Amino acid sequence: MKRLVVVGNGMAGVACVEQILKRNPEFEITIFGDETHVNYNRIMLSLVLAGEKSADEIVLNDVDWYRSNNIRTRLGVKISGIDRHARTVVDEQGQTTPYDKLILATGSSAFIPPIPGVDKQNVHVFRTLDDTHALMAKARKGLSAVVIGGGLLGLEAARGLQVRGCDVTVIHLSPSLMERQLDATGGEYLKRRIEGLGIRVMLPRQTAAIMGNGHVDGLRFATGEELEAELVVIAAGIRPNADLGRKAGIEVNRGIVVNDFMETSDPHIFAVGECTEHRGQTFGLVAPLFDQARVLAATITDNRGPVFAAGAPAAKLKIMGVDIFSAGSIDDKEPGVEVVRYEDPALGAYKKLLIRDNRLVGMILVGDVEDEHTYLDWMRNGTDLAPLRRQLLFPPQALDMGLEVADMPDSETICGCNGVRKGDIIQAIHTHGIATMGQLRERTKASTSCGTCAGLCQKLLRAVVPDFQEETKTTLCACVPYSYERLREIVRGQKLKSVEEVLAIYGNRKGCEVCKPALSYMLDMLWCGDHEEDRSARYINDRVHANIQKDGTFSVVPRMRGGVTSPDELRRIADVADKYAIPMVKVTGSQRIDLLGVKKADLPAVWRDLGMPSGQAYAKGVRMVKTCVGSEFCRFGVQDSTNTGIELEARLENLFTPHKFKMAVVGCPRNCAEATVKDLGLIGQDGSWQVVVGGAAGKSVRKADLLVTVDTREEALEAGELFFQYYRENGNYLERSYDFVERLGIEKIRKETVYASEEEKQKLLDRLRRSKALSHDAWTEGDRPVNPTQFVQIQAMETAREGLLV
Amino acid sequence: MNSHRNWTRITPADNIPPREGRAVKIGDLEIAVFNINGRFLTIENACPHKGGPLCDGIVTGTAVVCPLHGRHFDLETGMPVRAAEPSCLAVFPTCVENGVVMVDLEAGHRTLESDAA
Ligand code: SRM
Ligand SMILES: Cc1cc2nc3c(=O)[nH]c(=O)nc-3n(C[C@H](O)[C@H](O)[C@H](O)COP(=O)(O)OP(=O)(O)OC[C@H]3O[C@@H](n4cnc5c(N)ncnc54)[C@H](O)[C@@H]3O)c2cc1C
Ligand code: SF4
Ligand code: FES
């Protein structure tokens, strides 16, 4: 077997190894990487910094992949030299490793301009996962951070730091941001958007010195002007890591020179990725590098033939709400280039198309990138635009999206980053029976890098797969367009503690009646009281702890644990009904009593006179536990359902849940309190308890699923608590338990609750107990209102004059 | 235009928490005064649908959502936000002076009906 050594465990090197493996080579492969991580998606570091992804989620090849492909992997090892005659590489520890073929895939490094003071503490670059972690560790609320460089990378770094609470300023040498991808007008639109996010932009500024005593404390510009900075990120460009090649004496200019077959000047040495220079060009985006990887895989496995040609670059800014796309040539001074443009300052939208000989050669899209795929297709296919001239700026939407993809030739690239062609996808669908986006990603890697082709992949699946399953990833609402899962992570990861904060950073700043209560719930569940409770984000019922009626009055349902009351309580209820002239007193369907038609201003007094806690009949929270008389009185009763129900209610009352949560405990399988149609039911049996979940008898009727059967009452209560907390943490807001159980499946729920490890179970219970300890009876606010007019009817200070509009 | 306002002193601004509304009854008129992060806006309180108390609604930007069945009204104009919801409400010029919310109750107008009339 021949020995193949790869130096560089990054995106291009590993992509190349993947392509080589596909060709069943006779190689013994060793990969060296000086980072200590397996191959991850570097592109996504911006999203890790912004808290939208976790480090685990950006892994591209996990340890199992290396192991199962018999790849010797040496991580945290830096190769320091090549002996071309002996055909060995040597690492920094002096160990040599022989090769028959050597691939250099060393990528590039952040370019650090020669400014005095760059070596001070808290001056960072943004290239690796370690860099990202270092920035995450330093970033905190109110820290003044300056990013030097207003290109793609600099802006993404700025946004990530700002999302973490830093006061961020971007400094850029040119008079306009992202000048390599945008013209001056596009740059101006971008600047406005960035400033709209709350990031300061200073243009043009040349940094003369980084100041500070050990730690950075500021910047001085060439003009003498100074700026405070506690953290500096340098994003001023990249330089290919070509030193290994240079020292070994192979041909190197800016990068390691390769020919169309990815061969260097030494027949045993090849190069791929950002370390290369091809026909005078170096690289900074992954799409062409994956093409290089494919070409090199052919060359090195003795299938020399395919050649590399760098296509037109295409770049997209990955900042939520700042849509920027640029592709091809943006130089409108080139002879023969016509420009078609459109702008709408109010919308912040700017489009510019560059056309030569009726073919699209470049584009700039700011604020409206909906048509990027259509344009990119036009550009890559050299579509004749003569017949489309009237529709250039607003290209017609193909009526049937399926047809549009159906029309594409098989050779058309769908995923530019990973070089997946339409034909590859069709083939994967047929050979592997792919039916979901998840499976498609796993098999083909399509849409796993920048993700912009996800829509196209989806269309293709929908058109080709007969039983295509749409993935149900519901976003919260248009104000905060993230899935619940993602939002929970964001809120937890970013330690966001108020609805306003979430809406300001991840939303449209306004919020609405859908997302505000949902976010309120999420914050309460995650921080259990250690957050800023914002009543304005709550539905009126949760502002005044009573249920609003059709005439604007409220209903009052005191807690009556297990449906058990006493003569004394009943007397107080009767007295209250008299004293406040309550129009209706009613026994509810949930074994308790409702006082209907109470005026808002009377609520505190009514609660005080009742002297009973809130039954939370208005809340998305724990409602009640219905019970039957059980073994205490009933001749069939085999378990003490009444006291067990009272205990269950006491353990969970006052807590909030994604939707209302109703329970019942019965003393035998006759089920008189209807436990099998409750969110949680405990069914007593001779010598055991059944714990059932996800039942319903409201809008829908559903028999609850059996979660577990246990011997003792304590075990039954604990199983109930486990499910309860699991639902609290994983249910989407307004998702009743009957939908939740169907969505996740009872098997998964069992595995993650009653059959989870003792440690996991304890964690769930601990979180439940913590929330419970911080919860309180909402009606105590009657005496301690959160604001002076929570229940009070405001009286005007002055009476009005006559003749008012009525 | 604004010079001849007949301001009525309503209530200290602190009585209305940010992004909430409060109802105030003056004679036959019931208004809802909202505090949109320091900017005060006033609208008739009763929802034209079934009389829902708009003061108790959730605020979204400068609109309020009726707590009973969810109609949206713009607090600046009194206009319904969604085209399918036909009726509008009167809005009243509002200002804050020396920490007191003042409303010109006489200048209240409905954009749709009064302009059409
Ligand atoms: C008062 C009561 C009826 C009664 O007079 O008995 C009642 C009254 C209301 N129910 Fe109910 N439900 C009442 C027991 C039930 C029951 C029976 C039970 O709890 O065993 C059910 C079926 C079980 C269930 O919850 O699924 C029930 C299923 C519903 C539903 C349908 C829920 C579902 O997803 O299927 C709604 C609508 C909703 O929540 O979206 C609802 C909503 C309502 C609301 C809150 C409607 C609203 O949003 O204003 C009613 C409030 C009336 C008011 O003005 O206060 N109510 N409701 C009962 C109060 C129970 C309590 O003491 O807390
Ligand atoms: C934050 C960020 C966002 C980005 N966003 C985008 C984007 O949206 N779209 C896009 O197309 N591109 C983007 N890029 C660029 C993209 O990540 C790179 O083009 C791509 O990673 C280059 O792959 P590579 O394998 O050539 O280099 P790398 O991925 O950098 O891999 C090279 C590896 O080799 C290792 N190495 C170097 N020298 C040695 C040595 N002597 N011994 C051992 N190991 C060594 C390095 O440590 C590194 O791990 C982004 C980059 C960053 C940093
Ligand atoms: S069934 Fe429930 S929601 Fe419907 S009218 Fe009766 S109380 Fe109201
Ligand atoms: S009363 Fe306002 S929407 Fe029905």
PDB file of N, CA and C in Angstrom, chain A residues 53 64 98 124 180 208 216 235 259 317 331 355 450 481 512 679 763:
ATOM      1  N   LYS A  53     -25.354  28.435  16.551  1.00  0.00           N
ATOM      2  CA  LYS A  53     -24.981  27.022  16.443  1.00  0.00           C
ATOM      3  C   LYS A  53     -24.037  26.719  17.599  1.00  0.00           C
ATOM      4  N   ASP A  64     -15.568   8.788  14.501  1.00  0.00           N
ATOM      5  CA  ASP A  64     -15.931   7.519  13.874  1.00  0.00           C
ATOM      6  C   ASP A  64     -15.599   7.479  12.390  1.00  0.00           C
ATOM      7  N   PRO A  98       7.141   9.034   6.812  1.00  0.00           N
ATOM      8  CA  PRO A  98       7.420   8.903   5.374  1.00  0.00           C
ATOM      9  C   PRO A  98       6.152   8.979   4.522  1.00  0.00           C
ATOM     10  N   HIS A 124      -7.291  39.834  19.006  1.00  0.00           N
ATOM     11  CA  HIS A 124      -7.585  38.486  18.519  1.00  0.00           C
ATOM     12  C   HIS A 124      -7.713  38.456  17.005  1.00  0.00           C
ATOM     13  N   ARG A 180     -14.796  44.589  -1.892  1.00  0.00           N
ATOM     14  CA  ARG A 180     -14.441  43.587  -2.906  1.00  0.00           C
ATOM     15  C   ARG A 180     -15.669  42.933  -3.507  1.00  0.00           C
ATOM     16  N   ALA A 208      -3.244  53.373  13.287  1.00  0.00           N
ATOM     17  CA  ALA A 208      -1.811  53.636  13.365  1.00  0.00           C
ATOM     18  C   ALA A 208      -1.182  52.869  14.519  1.00  0.00           C
ATOM     19  N   VAL A 216      -4.923  45.694  25.707  1.00  0.00           N
ATOM     20  CA  VAL A 216      -5.328  46.785  24.817  1.00  0.00           C
ATOM     21  C   VAL A 216      -6.327  47.680  25.554  1.00  0.00           C
ATOM     22  N   ALA A 235      -9.552  41.492  11.356  1.00  0.00           N
ATOM     23  CA  ALA A 235     -10.098  40.721  10.232  1.00  0.00           C
ATOM     24  C   ALA A 235      -9.741  41.470   8.967  1.00  0.00           C
ATOM     25  N   ASN A 259      -0.894  23.387 -10.850  1.00  0.00           N
ATOM     26  CA  ASN A 259      -1.379  23.437 -12.222  1.00  0.00           C
ATOM     27  C   ASN A 259      -2.842  22.998 -12.256  1.00  0.00           C
ATOM     28  N   LEU A 317     -23.306  37.194   2.829  1.00  0.00           N
ATOM     29  CA  LEU A 317     -23.063  37.567   4.217  1.00  0.00           C
ATOM     30  C   LEU A 317     -24.018  36.777   5.099  1.00  0.00           C
ATOM     31  N   ASP A 331     -17.056  44.879 -11.622  1.00  0.00           N
ATOM     32  CA  ASP A 331     -16.371  46.032 -12.201  1.00  0.00           C
ATOM     33  C   ASP A 331     -17.178  46.568 -13.383  1.00  0.00           C
ATOM     34  N   ILE A 355     -24.115  43.236 -17.177  1.00  0.00           N
ATOM     35  CA  ILE A 355     -24.437  42.410 -18.335  1.00  0.00           C
ATOM     36  C   ILE A 355     -23.474  42.729 -19.470  1.00  0.00           C
ATOM     37  N   CYS A 450     -22.983  26.364   3.557  1.00  0.00           N
ATOM     38  CA  CYS A 450     -23.549  27.679   3.843  1.00  0.00           C
ATOM     39  C   CYS A 450     -25.067  27.589   3.932  1.00  0.00           C
ATOM     40  N   PRO A 481     -37.996  34.690  13.545  1.00  0.00           N
ATOM     41  CA  PRO A 481     -38.148  33.530  12.667  1.00  0.00           C
ATOM     42  C   PRO A 481     -37.183  32.386  12.961  1.00  0.00           C
ATOM     43  N   CYS A 512     -45.281  40.323  18.796  1.00  0.00           N
ATOM     44  CA  CYS A 512     -46.720  40.343  18.603  1.00  0.00           C
ATOM     45  C   CYS A 512     -47.373  39.448  19.639  1.00  0.00           C
ATOM     46  N   ASP A 679     -53.669  15.211  30.684  1.00  0.00           N
ATOM     47  CA  ASP A 679     -52.272  15.384  30.272  1.00  0.00           C
ATOM     48  C   ASP A 679     -51.374  14.436  31.047  1.00  0.00           C
ATOM     49  N   LYS A 763     -31.201  15.331  37.074  1.00  0.00           N
ATOM     50  CA  LYS A 763     -31.083  16.691  36.538  1.00  0.00           C
ATOM     51  C   LYS A 763     -32.459  17.271  36.240  1.00  0.00           C
TER      52      LYS A 763
END
